[in-house]
């Protein structure tokens, strides 16, 4: 029988440990994990980009549900272990779950420290540790709202930068006289402070918090010197403490952290401690690199390989976009050390090396950090630097030769130079993997070596290794850029629009550094859509960024004439409507009238200048634009259903009409077509539509992500609902999720494939509150979008589109 | 050359175009983001698509039918495709756009 391995805590360290373990011995253990957080494992280091809007939670998941499934790991989400019974060898969680273990790993991480000042329990006081904290901050992050961050360390500054990017007014309150005093010396800290102030973040050093103000929620923060800072949210980022309560209660030896030996064992030989909760040789670590080394050690010990963890030296980078800062080792001033400093005020560069016994023991780099790994490599190896001391501070570019370009500099690194500090991956490991496994992208390298998969700071170095290994074959952009006007992909642009509160195309091109003066025919329609979708009622549609069909609300034909398709709600029409269509065809001598594949009628060959008059007549008979040209709601096909058909189970025609009347006018990333069939015989072909409904006796099966154009694909079942109202709510919410996530021109089935059916089901089916929110946002947007574009133009809007500027009808001798 | 006033620069939308009809076919009048004005015969060198209906960006227009990109200044096709739309001379005077009279089938202004 397999041995039972139980893990308490599902953070970064145990995630890594399991990967090693499964690599070494996939079938040795039956693994159960308890996670107090109600979710899978994600990259905690990347919370700041989620906070700032540069990434989403989905982007930072490291082990998704499918990973647990594939590896046979039982994960108890939202289940906090409260007791370990070392005699019975079981753990028990607050929710009543009990698990038996042969080996137990405690990986409870840290708890953020909260300063117990008056008011620290008020709603609005948050710490910064997990996704829930980020969500709390985002909920408070309305533009122009005020935030105070207590703590000017790594976490506090990342939080401040993120909240600022969300449009908040941010003040950082820091007890010490300089920022990040544990990683930076004062001159570098000063440069950092200037950079933050330049971004509009206020910094108050040497400031102690007296109390947090407010009755029922945070209203402000009072400093010891009496200053009051009004704010609606206080982020406490003042430090962390190893989370040891569980171990202590079970009589496991705890000092500052849970004490472990070189095999990461506690005083109970079957119980290990891993990660930030562990104390090894008197040191408690707070960065991932050492934790990953511990993780490897435990995995090896678990399969009975000889292994020992010997402690780590660490380096840090601050992950705030646009700030370059690197520090590693020890840089306190002392008698026995010398230092080499380089300052270049005009470029904002500062470099400092601390040297002891001719060896580098500390590095601080600001403004230009590319030599960080090179110095750190010498530091870790304890290399004697006496012979090139003079040029040392200039970095590897000057080390014994002419200056190198950045790629050549990476080429010159020794094979054992460390590239990825978080994961301890050296250069040769990456280049070997590239050549042996045929890797071609950053994502490949991440998947196979883990390099650049944690904090991401070394991505540039890894890219250079790809360039060196693959040359021309390497496509630098793992993300497909939107078009030649930018290097950003669609997803990046959508996130940055929200994060930077971008509300117009010119502003967007300015802030996201578009390479062309006004975009191109690929990006402009996409940007126009993203802005409409993001800022309903606020953004002013840019007509000139729309394709001609959406500009004149008809489909251009090969000869420059247009086709006109009025809505026929749910495919239903009447004698009066048909008569009006016939009259229009006669009156304007429209050459072709055709029944479309979408259950309505197309008038083909209309002259552009006749369009407003044609619409006026159709409007008069009660018809509106069918949007046959739109990246928006097209048709809702129906069958006759229970009204007439002997097999009909529900009123499919009626539901189709309701859906079309509720959803028309909506702009979407690509066209959206619906169908409702009255029974599983499916005469409306609902199972190849973007969204389809199959009526059954017990209600409505809602399908989505079908295709029957360039690709053919049957739909996926989203859920079953009992009532028409519930069906409409689910469908509108699903459409809204797609409106917010879809890339321009990406049909629903492609979007679903990209984001995963599971995430869509979670948002729309499982999480009722989220569904309601998506539904509410759809409904809100509709209040601005349900204006018949034909009626608008009949009454004169964009009249210039339909009229020549001037006509010279015939040859005249003289004017 | 004689010139005929066909309308105000302001009548043409920025990053857009208007049409002047003549017996010899339509002429597309384009205005760029920085308000420069250009004119081309309104026929794409590919399959005759109406260039006036395209999306104007920088100093080019993308044809609405099959997305060829045509330079506004000289009418040349950009990118991998080959061909040229015919250019029409323009003149700006006091916020008005003028075209050569012979193009419009007129004798003189
Ligand atoms: C008129 C119509 C054909 C007909 O005579 O029946 C038609 C006509 C055109 N279709 Fe369609 N499609 C028509 C139903 C369909 C259907 C059937 C349906 O809706 O049930 C499909 C397959 C279902 C689907 O959309 O997946 C269909 C799949 C396409 C595609 C492939 C889309 C895809 O993503 O795979 C295109 C190309 C595109 O959109 O890029 C396309 C594009 C076009 C365009 C817009 C081509 C173009 O870009 O100019 C045609 C415009 C003609 C015009 O001016 O009206 N049409 N087209 C149908 C109008 C339906 C309506 O009432 O609005
Ligand atoms: C915003 C942010 C940015 C960071 N940036 C960097 C960086 O750039 N570089 C770097 O090296 N490090 C960084 N860190 C630190 C890094 O994230 C941590 O060192 C690392 O995540 C610790 O891993 P761990 O597995 O020990 O603990 P964690 O990842 O904290 O995981 C512990 C897990 O255990 C769960 N848990 C606790 N108690 C119980 C219980 N009783 N029962 C069940 N579950 C329990 C917790 O809910 C948590 O999910 C950052 C941290 C944060 C918060
Ligand atoms: S299938 Fe659609 S796109 Fe193709 S010719 Fe027919 S109408 Fe046009
Ligand atoms: S007609 Fe202009 S691109 Fe084909």
PDB file of C-alpha atoms in Angstrom, chain A residues 373-621:
ATOM      1  CA  UNK A 373      23.578  38.138 -11.471  1.00  0.00           C
ATOM      2  CA  UNK A 374      27.222  38.510 -12.506  1.00  0.00           C
ATOM      3  CA  UNK A 375      28.194  40.132  -9.218  1.00  0.00           C
ATOM      4  CA  UNK A 376      26.011  37.762  -7.248  1.00  0.00           C
ATOM      5  CA  UNK A 377      27.665  34.817  -8.916  1.00  0.00           C
ATOM      6  CA  UNK A 378      31.071  36.022  -7.707  1.00  0.00           C
ATOM      7  CA  UNK A 379      29.576  36.603  -4.282  1.00  0.00           C
ATOM      8  CA  UNK A 380      28.164  33.101  -3.988  1.00  0.00           C
ATOM      9  CA  UNK A 381      31.355  31.498  -5.208  1.00  0.00           C
ATOM     10  CA  UNK A 382      33.492  33.654  -2.928  1.00  0.00           C
ATOM     11  CA  UNK A 383      35.674  34.535  -5.882  1.00  0.00           C
ATOM     12  CA  UNK A 384      38.840  36.534  -5.243  1.00  0.00           C
ATOM     13  CA  UNK A 385      38.342  39.830  -7.057  1.00  0.00           C
ATOM     14  CA  UNK A 386      41.626  41.542  -6.207  1.00  0.00           C
ATOM     15  CA  UNK A 387      43.068  41.392  -9.691  1.00  0.00           C
ATOM     16  CA  UNK A 388      40.217  43.152 -11.542  1.00  0.00           C
ATOM     17  CA  UNK A 389      39.159  45.420  -8.730  1.00  0.00           C
ATOM     18  CA  UNK A 390      39.711  48.619 -10.658  1.00  0.00           C
ATOM     19  CA  UNK A 391      37.203  47.840 -13.324  1.00  0.00           C
ATOM     20  CA  UNK A 392      34.954  45.589 -11.261  1.00  0.00           C
ATOM     21  CA  UNK A 393      32.223  48.151 -10.614  1.00  0.00           C
ATOM     22  CA  UNK A 394      31.742  48.733 -14.354  1.00  0.00           C
ATOM     23  CA  UNK A 395      30.450  45.231 -14.581  1.00  0.00           C
ATOM     24  CA  UNK A 396      31.174  42.427 -16.943  1.00  0.00           C
ATOM     25  CA  UNK A 397      31.178  44.687 -19.987  1.00  0.00           C
ATOM     26  CA  UNK A 398      34.584  45.964 -18.911  1.00  0.00           C
ATOM     27  CA  UNK A 399      35.911  42.846 -17.317  1.00  0.00           C
ATOM     28  CA  UNK A 400      39.074  42.404 -19.300  1.00  0.00           C
ATOM     29  CA  UNK A 401      37.772  43.409 -22.688  1.00  0.00           C
ATOM     30  CA  UNK A 402      35.899  45.901 -24.791  1.00  0.00           C
ATOM     31  CA  UNK A 403      32.337  46.831 -23.794  1.00  0.00           C
ATOM     32  CA  UNK A 404      29.787  44.208 -24.734  1.00  0.00           C
ATOM     33  CA  UNK A 405      26.227  44.565 -25.846  1.00  0.00           C
ATOM     34  CA  UNK A 406      23.696  42.966 -23.485  1.00  0.00           C
ATOM     35  CA  UNK A 407      23.342  39.769 -25.478  1.00  0.00           C
ATOM     36  CA  UNK A 408      27.082  39.354 -25.762  1.00  0.00           C
ATOM     37  CA  UNK A 409      27.323  39.979 -22.026  1.00  0.00           C
ATOM     38  CA  UNK A 410      24.992  37.067 -21.375  1.00  0.00           C
ATOM     39  CA  UNK A 411      26.964  34.984 -23.856  1.00  0.00           C
ATOM     40  CA  UNK A 412      30.091  35.708 -21.841  1.00  0.00           C
ATOM     41  CA  UNK A 413      28.626  34.432 -18.569  1.00  0.00           C
ATOM     42  CA  UNK A 414      30.176  31.189 -17.364  1.00  0.00           C
ATOM     43  CA  UNK A 415      27.962  28.082 -17.740  1.00  0.00           C
ATOM     44  CA  UNK A 416      27.417  27.844 -13.996  1.00  0.00           C
ATOM     45  CA  UNK A 417      26.355  31.489 -13.577  1.00  0.00           C
ATOM     46  CA  UNK A 418      23.010  31.782 -11.882  1.00  0.00           C
ATOM     47  CA  UNK A 419      20.306  33.185 -14.126  1.00  0.00           C
ATOM     48  CA  UNK A 420      17.150  32.626 -12.110  1.00  0.00           C
ATOM     49  CA  UNK A 421      17.732  33.501  -8.485  1.00  0.00           C
ATOM     50  CA  UNK A 422      14.327  32.347  -7.255  1.00  0.00           C
ATOM     51  CA  UNK A 423      14.756  28.853  -8.608  1.00  0.00           C
ATOM     52  CA  UNK A 424      18.526  28.626  -8.502  1.00  0.00           C
ATOM     53  CA  UNK A 425      18.813  27.810 -12.200  1.00  0.00           C
ATOM     54  CA  UNK A 426      22.183  28.302 -13.834  1.00  0.00           C
ATOM     55  CA  UNK A 427      22.923  29.221 -17.416  1.00  0.00           C
ATOM     56  CA  UNK A 428      23.951  25.777 -18.675  1.00  0.00           C
ATOM     57  CA  UNK A 429      20.787  24.193 -17.322  1.00  0.00           C
ATOM     58  CA  UNK A 430      18.728  26.534 -19.465  1.00  0.00           C
ATOM     59  CA  UNK A 431      20.841  26.276 -22.609  1.00  0.00           C
ATOM     60  CA  UNK A 432      20.966  22.488 -22.290  1.00  0.00           C
ATOM     61  CA  UNK A 433      17.198  22.298 -21.944  1.00  0.00           C
ATOM     62  CA  UNK A 434      16.764  24.554 -24.984  1.00  0.00           C
ATOM     63  CA  UNK A 435      18.896  22.338 -27.172  1.00  0.00           C
ATOM     64  CA  UNK A 436      17.940  18.922 -25.776  1.00  0.00           C
ATOM     65  CA  UNK A 437      14.202  19.491 -25.545  1.00  0.00           C
ATOM     66  CA  UNK A 438      13.876  21.788 -28.546  1.00  0.00           C
ATOM     67  CA  UNK A 439      12.448  24.675 -26.535  1.00  0.00           C
ATOM     68  CA  UNK A 440      11.471  27.778 -28.479  1.00  0.00           C
ATOM     69  CA  UNK A 441       9.709  30.165 -26.126  1.00  0.00           C
ATOM     70  CA  UNK A 442       9.900  31.672 -22.660  1.00  0.00           C
ATOM     71  CA  UNK A 443       6.899  29.576 -21.679  1.00  0.00           C
ATOM     72  CA  UNK A 444       8.712  26.431 -22.771  1.00  0.00           C
ATOM     73  CA  UNK A 445      11.736  27.344 -20.686  1.00  0.00           C
ATOM     74  CA  UNK A 446       9.485  28.057 -17.720  1.00  0.00           C
ATOM     75  CA  UNK A 447       7.757  24.726 -18.086  1.00  0.00           C
ATOM     76  CA  UNK A 448      10.940  22.691 -18.386  1.00  0.00           C
ATOM     77  CA  UNK A 449      13.405  24.467 -16.121  1.00  0.00           C
ATOM     78  CA  UNK A 450      11.308  26.743 -13.903  1.00  0.00           C
ATOM     79  CA  UNK A 451      13.653  29.605 -14.796  1.00  0.00           C
ATOM     80  CA  UNK A 452      11.738  32.912 -14.888  1.00  0.00           C
ATOM     81  CA  UNK A 453       8.630  31.173 -13.534  1.00  0.00           C
ATOM     82  CA  UNK A 454       8.568  32.834 -10.125  1.00  0.00           C
ATOM     83  CA  UNK A 455       9.223  36.563  -9.781  1.00  0.00           C
ATOM     84  CA  UNK A 456       9.929  36.962 -13.493  1.00  0.00           C
ATOM     85  CA  UNK A 457      12.817  39.409 -13.058  1.00  0.00           C
ATOM     86  CA  UNK A 458      15.199  37.238 -15.053  1.00  0.00           C
ATOM     87  CA  UNK A 459      12.894  36.978 -18.087  1.00  0.00           C
ATOM     88  CA  UNK A 460      15.179  39.308 -20.051  1.00  0.00           C
ATOM     89  CA  UNK A 461      18.200  37.107 -19.379  1.00  0.00           C
ATOM     90  CA  UNK A 462      16.337  33.959 -20.360  1.00  0.00           C
ATOM     91  CA  UNK A 463      15.188  35.635 -23.575  1.00  0.00           C
ATOM     92  CA  UNK A 464      18.790  36.448 -24.406  1.00  0.00           C
ATOM     93  CA  UNK A 465      19.721  32.824 -23.881  1.00  0.00           C
ATOM     94  CA  UNK A 466      16.949  31.851 -26.297  1.00  0.00           C
ATOM     95  CA  UNK A 467      18.279  34.346 -28.813  1.00  0.00           C
ATOM     96  CA  UNK A 468      21.796  32.994 -28.384  1.00  0.00           C
ATOM     97  CA  UNK A 469      20.685  29.394 -28.736  1.00  0.00           C
ATOM     98  CA  UNK A 470      18.142  29.752 -31.504  1.00  0.00           C
ATOM     99  CA  UNK A 471      19.187  32.897 -33.376  1.00  0.00           C
ATOM    100  CA  UNK A 472      16.639  33.949 -35.972  1.00  0.00           C
ATOM    101  CA  UNK A 473      14.325  31.111 -35.063  1.00  0.00           C
ATOM    102  CA  UNK A 474      13.466  32.701 -31.749  1.00  0.00           C
ATOM    103  CA  UNK A 475      10.261  34.725 -31.838  1.00  0.00           C
ATOM    104  CA  UNK A 476      10.865  37.283 -29.134  1.00  0.00           C
ATOM    105  CA  UNK A 477       7.238  37.856 -28.333  1.00  0.00           C
ATOM    106  CA  UNK A 478       5.669  34.931 -26.584  1.00  0.00           C
ATOM    107  CA  UNK A 479       2.502  36.962 -26.604  1.00  0.00           C
ATOM    108  CA  UNK A 480       1.256  37.672 -30.075  1.00  0.00           C
ATOM    109  CA  UNK A 481       1.249  41.468 -30.374  1.00  0.00           C
ATOM    110  CA  UNK A 482      -2.074  43.017 -31.426  1.00  0.00           C
ATOM    111  CA  UNK A 483      -0.518  44.345 -34.615  1.00  0.00           C
ATOM    112  CA  UNK A 484       2.635  46.027 -35.821  1.00  0.00           C
ATOM    113  CA  UNK A 485       1.773  49.212 -33.901  1.00  0.00           C
ATOM    114  CA  UNK A 486       2.585  47.667 -30.506  1.00  0.00           C
ATOM    115  CA  UNK A 487       4.346  44.788 -28.758  1.00  0.00           C
ATOM    116  CA  UNK A 488       1.434  44.337 -26.399  1.00  0.00           C
ATOM    117  CA  UNK A 489      -1.027  41.511 -26.834  1.00  0.00           C
ATOM    118  CA  UNK A 490      -4.793  41.905 -26.660  1.00  0.00           C
ATOM    119  CA  UNK A 491      -4.924  40.670 -23.063  1.00  0.00           C
ATOM    120  CA  UNK A 492      -2.272  43.151 -21.928  1.00  0.00           C
ATOM    121  CA  UNK A 493      -4.067  46.024 -23.579  1.00  0.00           C
ATOM    122  CA  UNK A 494      -7.404  45.140 -22.022  1.00  0.00           C
ATOM    123  CA  UNK A 495      -5.862  44.923 -18.562  1.00  0.00           C
ATOM    124  CA  UNK A 496      -3.917  48.146 -18.946  1.00  0.00           C
ATOM    125  CA  UNK A 497      -7.057  49.998 -20.053  1.00  0.00           C
ATOM    126  CA  UNK A 498      -8.588  49.116 -16.699  1.00  0.00           C
ATOM    127  CA  UNK A 499      -5.441  49.502 -14.640  1.00  0.00           C
ATOM    128  CA  UNK A 500      -4.507  52.882 -16.054  1.00  0.00           C
ATOM    129  CA  UNK A 501      -8.082  54.094 -16.437  1.00  0.00           C
ATOM    130  CA  UNK A 502      -7.561  54.762 -20.116  1.00  0.00           C
ATOM    131  CA  UNK A 503     -10.635  56.355 -21.669  1.00  0.00           C
ATOM    132  CA  UNK A 504      -9.760  57.337 -25.200  1.00  0.00           C
ATOM    133  CA  UNK A 505      -7.781  56.033 -28.149  1.00  0.00           C
ATOM    134  CA  UNK A 506      -5.291  58.943 -28.230  1.00  0.00           C
ATOM    135  CA  UNK A 507      -4.687  58.567 -24.482  1.00  0.00           C
ATOM    136  CA  UNK A 508      -4.177  54.843 -24.974  1.00  0.00           C
ATOM    137  CA  UNK A 509      -1.677  55.298 -27.765  1.00  0.00           C
ATOM    138  CA  UNK A 510       0.209  57.846 -25.680  1.00  0.00           C
ATOM    139  CA  UNK A 511       0.344  55.838 -22.478  1.00  0.00           C
ATOM    140  CA  UNK A 512       0.980  52.463 -24.030  1.00  0.00           C
ATOM    141  CA  UNK A 513       3.586  53.910 -26.382  1.00  0.00           C
ATOM    142  CA  UNK A 514       2.013  53.032 -29.710  1.00  0.00           C
ATOM    143  CA  UNK A 515       4.642  52.950 -32.439  1.00  0.00           C
ATOM    144  CA  UNK A 516       2.483  54.563 -35.123  1.00  0.00           C
ATOM    145  CA  UNK A 517       0.852  57.965 -34.952  1.00  0.00           C
ATOM    146  CA  UNK A 518      -2.729  56.714 -35.048  1.00  0.00           C
ATOM    147  CA  UNK A 519      -2.777  52.938 -35.182  1.00  0.00           C
ATOM    148  CA  UNK A 520      -3.949  50.831 -38.097  1.00  0.00           C
ATOM    149  CA  UNK A 521      -7.023  49.065 -39.408  1.00  0.00           C
ATOM    150  CA  UNK A 522      -6.280  46.096 -37.124  1.00  0.00           C
ATOM    151  CA  UNK A 523      -5.824  47.779 -33.780  1.00  0.00           C
ATOM    152  CA  UNK A 524      -8.181  50.723 -33.983  1.00  0.00           C
ATOM    153  CA  UNK A 525     -11.450  48.753 -34.221  1.00  0.00           C
ATOM    154  CA  UNK A 526     -10.206  46.523 -31.384  1.00  0.00           C
ATOM    155  CA  UNK A 527      -9.289  49.452 -29.156  1.00  0.00           C
ATOM    156  CA  UNK A 528     -12.593  51.151 -29.877  1.00  0.00           C
ATOM    157  CA  UNK A 529     -14.408  48.009 -28.791  1.00  0.00           C
ATOM    158  CA  UNK A 530     -12.322  47.542 -25.628  1.00  0.00           C
ATOM    159  CA  UNK A 531     -13.041  51.104 -24.561  1.00  0.00           C
ATOM    160  CA  UNK A 532     -16.779  50.784 -25.259  1.00  0.00           C
ATOM    161  CA  UNK A 533     -16.915  47.563 -23.307  1.00  0.00           C
ATOM    162  CA  UNK A 534     -14.971  48.974 -20.377  1.00  0.00           C
ATOM    163  CA  UNK A 535     -16.559  52.378 -19.958  1.00  0.00           C
ATOM    164  CA  UNK A 536     -20.247  52.117 -20.844  1.00  0.00           C
ATOM    165  CA  UNK A 537     -21.886  55.505 -21.137  1.00  0.00           C
ATOM    166  CA  UNK A 538     -18.578  57.278 -20.638  1.00  0.00           C
ATOM    167  CA  UNK A 539     -16.503  56.446 -23.675  1.00  0.00           C
ATOM    168  CA  UNK A 540     -17.391  58.241 -26.852  1.00  0.00           C
ATOM    169  CA  UNK A 541     -17.461  55.834 -29.784  1.00  0.00           C
ATOM    170  CA  UNK A 542     -14.858  56.660 -32.444  1.00  0.00           C
ATOM    171  CA  UNK A 543     -16.676  56.280 -35.738  1.00  0.00           C
ATOM    172  CA  UNK A 544     -13.454  56.546 -37.736  1.00  0.00           C
ATOM    173  CA  UNK A 545     -12.101  53.481 -35.961  1.00  0.00           C
ATOM    174  CA  UNK A 546     -14.937  51.303 -37.129  1.00  0.00           C
ATOM    175  CA  UNK A 547     -15.044  49.161 -40.218  1.00  0.00           C
ATOM    176  CA  UNK A 548     -17.276  50.648 -42.900  1.00  0.00           C
ATOM    177  CA  UNK A 549     -20.142  48.220 -42.179  1.00  0.00           C
ATOM    178  CA  UNK A 550     -20.375  49.374 -38.585  1.00  0.00           C
ATOM    179  CA  UNK A 551     -19.997  52.987 -39.664  1.00  0.00           C
ATOM    180  CA  UNK A 552     -22.937  52.912 -42.042  1.00  0.00           C
ATOM    181  CA  UNK A 553     -24.876  50.031 -40.430  1.00  0.00           C
ATOM    182  CA  UNK A 554     -25.143  47.938 -43.575  1.00  0.00           C
ATOM    183  CA  UNK A 555     -22.911  45.363 -45.292  1.00  0.00           C
ATOM    184  CA  UNK A 556     -20.686  46.569 -48.084  1.00  0.00           C
ATOM    185  CA  UNK A 557     -20.920  44.389 -51.220  1.00  0.00           C
ATOM    186  CA  UNK A 558     -18.338  43.673 -53.876  1.00  0.00           C
ATOM    187  CA  UNK A 559     -19.630  46.469 -56.138  1.00  0.00           C
ATOM    188  CA  UNK A 560     -19.689  49.097 -53.373  1.00  0.00           C
ATOM    189  CA  UNK A 561     -23.461  48.873 -52.854  1.00  0.00           C
ATOM    190  CA  UNK A 562     -24.878  47.726 -49.534  1.00  0.00           C
ATOM    191  CA  UNK A 563     -27.161  45.070 -48.140  1.00  0.00           C
ATOM    192  CA  UNK A 564     -29.822  45.779 -45.552  1.00  0.00           C
ATOM    193  CA  UNK A 565     -31.133  43.202 -43.088  1.00  0.00           C
ATOM    194  CA  UNK A 566     -33.863  44.243 -40.647  1.00  0.00           C
ATOM    195  CA  UNK A 567     -34.400  42.334 -37.423  1.00  0.00           C
ATOM    196  CA  UNK A 568     -37.040  39.660 -37.436  1.00  0.00           C
ATOM    197  CA  UNK A 569     -37.254  38.907 -33.755  1.00  0.00           C
ATOM    198  CA  UNK A 570     -36.686  35.217 -33.224  1.00  0.00           C
ATOM    199  CA  UNK A 571     -37.350  34.638 -36.917  1.00  0.00           C
ATOM    200  CA  UNK A 572     -40.983  35.711 -36.604  1.00  0.00           C
ATOM    201  CA  UNK A 573     -42.462  38.118 -39.135  1.00  0.00           C
ATOM    202  CA  UNK A 574     -45.879  39.293 -40.241  1.00  0.00           C
ATOM    203  CA  UNK A 575     -47.782  40.197 -43.353  1.00  0.00           C
ATOM    204  CA  UNK A 576     -47.329  43.890 -42.552  1.00  0.00           C
ATOM    205  CA  UNK A 577     -43.559  43.569 -42.227  1.00  0.00           C
ATOM    206  CA  UNK A 578     -43.289  41.553 -45.410  1.00  0.00           C
ATOM    207  CA  UNK A 579     -45.399  44.127 -47.208  1.00  0.00           C
ATOM    208  CA  UNK A 580     -43.151  46.950 -46.012  1.00  0.00           C
ATOM    209  CA  UNK A 581     -40.073  45.050 -47.176  1.00  0.00           C
ATOM    210  CA  UNK A 582     -41.680  44.479 -50.553  1.00  0.00           C
ATOM    211  CA  UNK A 583     -42.589  48.162 -50.834  1.00  0.00           C
ATOM    212  CA  UNK A 584     -39.034  49.222 -50.017  1.00  0.00           C
ATOM    213  CA  UNK A 585     -37.639  46.812 -52.601  1.00  0.00           C
ATOM    214  CA  UNK A 586     -39.922  48.311 -55.257  1.00  0.00           C
ATOM    215  CA  UNK A 587     -39.498  51.925 -54.278  1.00  0.00           C
ATOM    216  CA  UNK A 588     -35.690  51.856 -54.288  1.00  0.00           C
ATOM    217  CA  UNK A 589     -35.348  49.340 -57.085  1.00  0.00           C
ATOM    218  CA  UNK A 590     -33.410  46.961 -54.891  1.00  0.00           C
ATOM    219  CA  UNK A 591     -32.139  44.227 -57.225  1.00  0.00           C
ATOM    220  CA  UNK A 592     -32.147  41.188 -54.884  1.00  0.00           C
ATOM    221  CA  UNK A 593     -34.217  39.972 -51.950  1.00  0.00           C
ATOM    222  CA  UNK A 594     -32.943  36.854 -50.212  1.00  0.00           C
ATOM    223  CA  UNK A 595     -33.817  34.700 -47.219  1.00  0.00           C
ATOM    224  CA  UNK A 596     -30.649  34.478 -45.154  1.00  0.00           C
ATOM    225  CA  UNK A 597     -29.187  31.576 -43.255  1.00  0.00           C
ATOM    226  CA  UNK A 598     -30.178  33.454 -40.103  1.00  0.00           C
ATOM    227  CA  UNK A 599     -33.963  33.353 -40.475  1.00  0.00           C
ATOM    228  CA  UNK A 600     -34.534  36.788 -41.908  1.00  0.00           C
ATOM    229  CA  UNK A 601     -34.546  38.739 -45.137  1.00  0.00           C
ATOM    230  CA  UNK A 602     -31.653  40.475 -46.863  1.00  0.00           C
ATOM    231  CA  UNK A 603     -32.132  43.345 -49.322  1.00  0.00           C
ATOM    232  CA  UNK A 604     -29.051  43.340 -51.523  1.00  0.00           C
ATOM    233  CA  UNK A 605     -27.645  46.012 -53.808  1.00  0.00           C
ATOM    234  CA  UNK A 606     -28.865  49.167 -52.066  1.00  0.00           C
ATOM    235  CA  UNK A 607     -27.093  52.374 -53.125  1.00  0.00           C
ATOM    236  CA  UNK A 608     -25.271  54.063 -50.292  1.00  0.00           C
ATOM    237  CA  UNK A 609     -27.087  57.345 -50.630  1.00  0.00           C
ATOM    238  CA  UNK A 610     -30.453  55.545 -50.460  1.00  0.00           C
ATOM    239  CA  UNK A 611     -29.674  53.873 -47.127  1.00  0.00           C
ATOM    240  CA  UNK A 612     -31.225  56.491 -44.810  1.00  0.00           C
ATOM    241  CA  UNK A 613     -34.430  56.605 -46.880  1.00  0.00           C
ATOM    242  CA  UNK A 614     -34.687  52.786 -46.966  1.00  0.00           C
ATOM    243  CA  UNK A 615     -34.263  52.691 -43.199  1.00  0.00           C
ATOM    244  CA  UNK A 616     -36.787  55.424 -42.687  1.00  0.00           C
ATOM    245  CA  UNK A 617     -39.428  53.337 -44.464  1.00  0.00           C
ATOM    246  CA  UNK A 618     -38.452  50.161 -42.586  1.00  0.00           C
ATOM    247  CA  UNK A 619     -38.470  52.049 -39.257  1.00  0.00           C
ATOM    248  CA  UNK A 620     -41.947  53.348 -40.100  1.00  0.00           C
ATOM    249  CA  UNK A 621     -43.129  49.736 -40.347  1.00  0.00           C
TER     250      UNK A 621
END
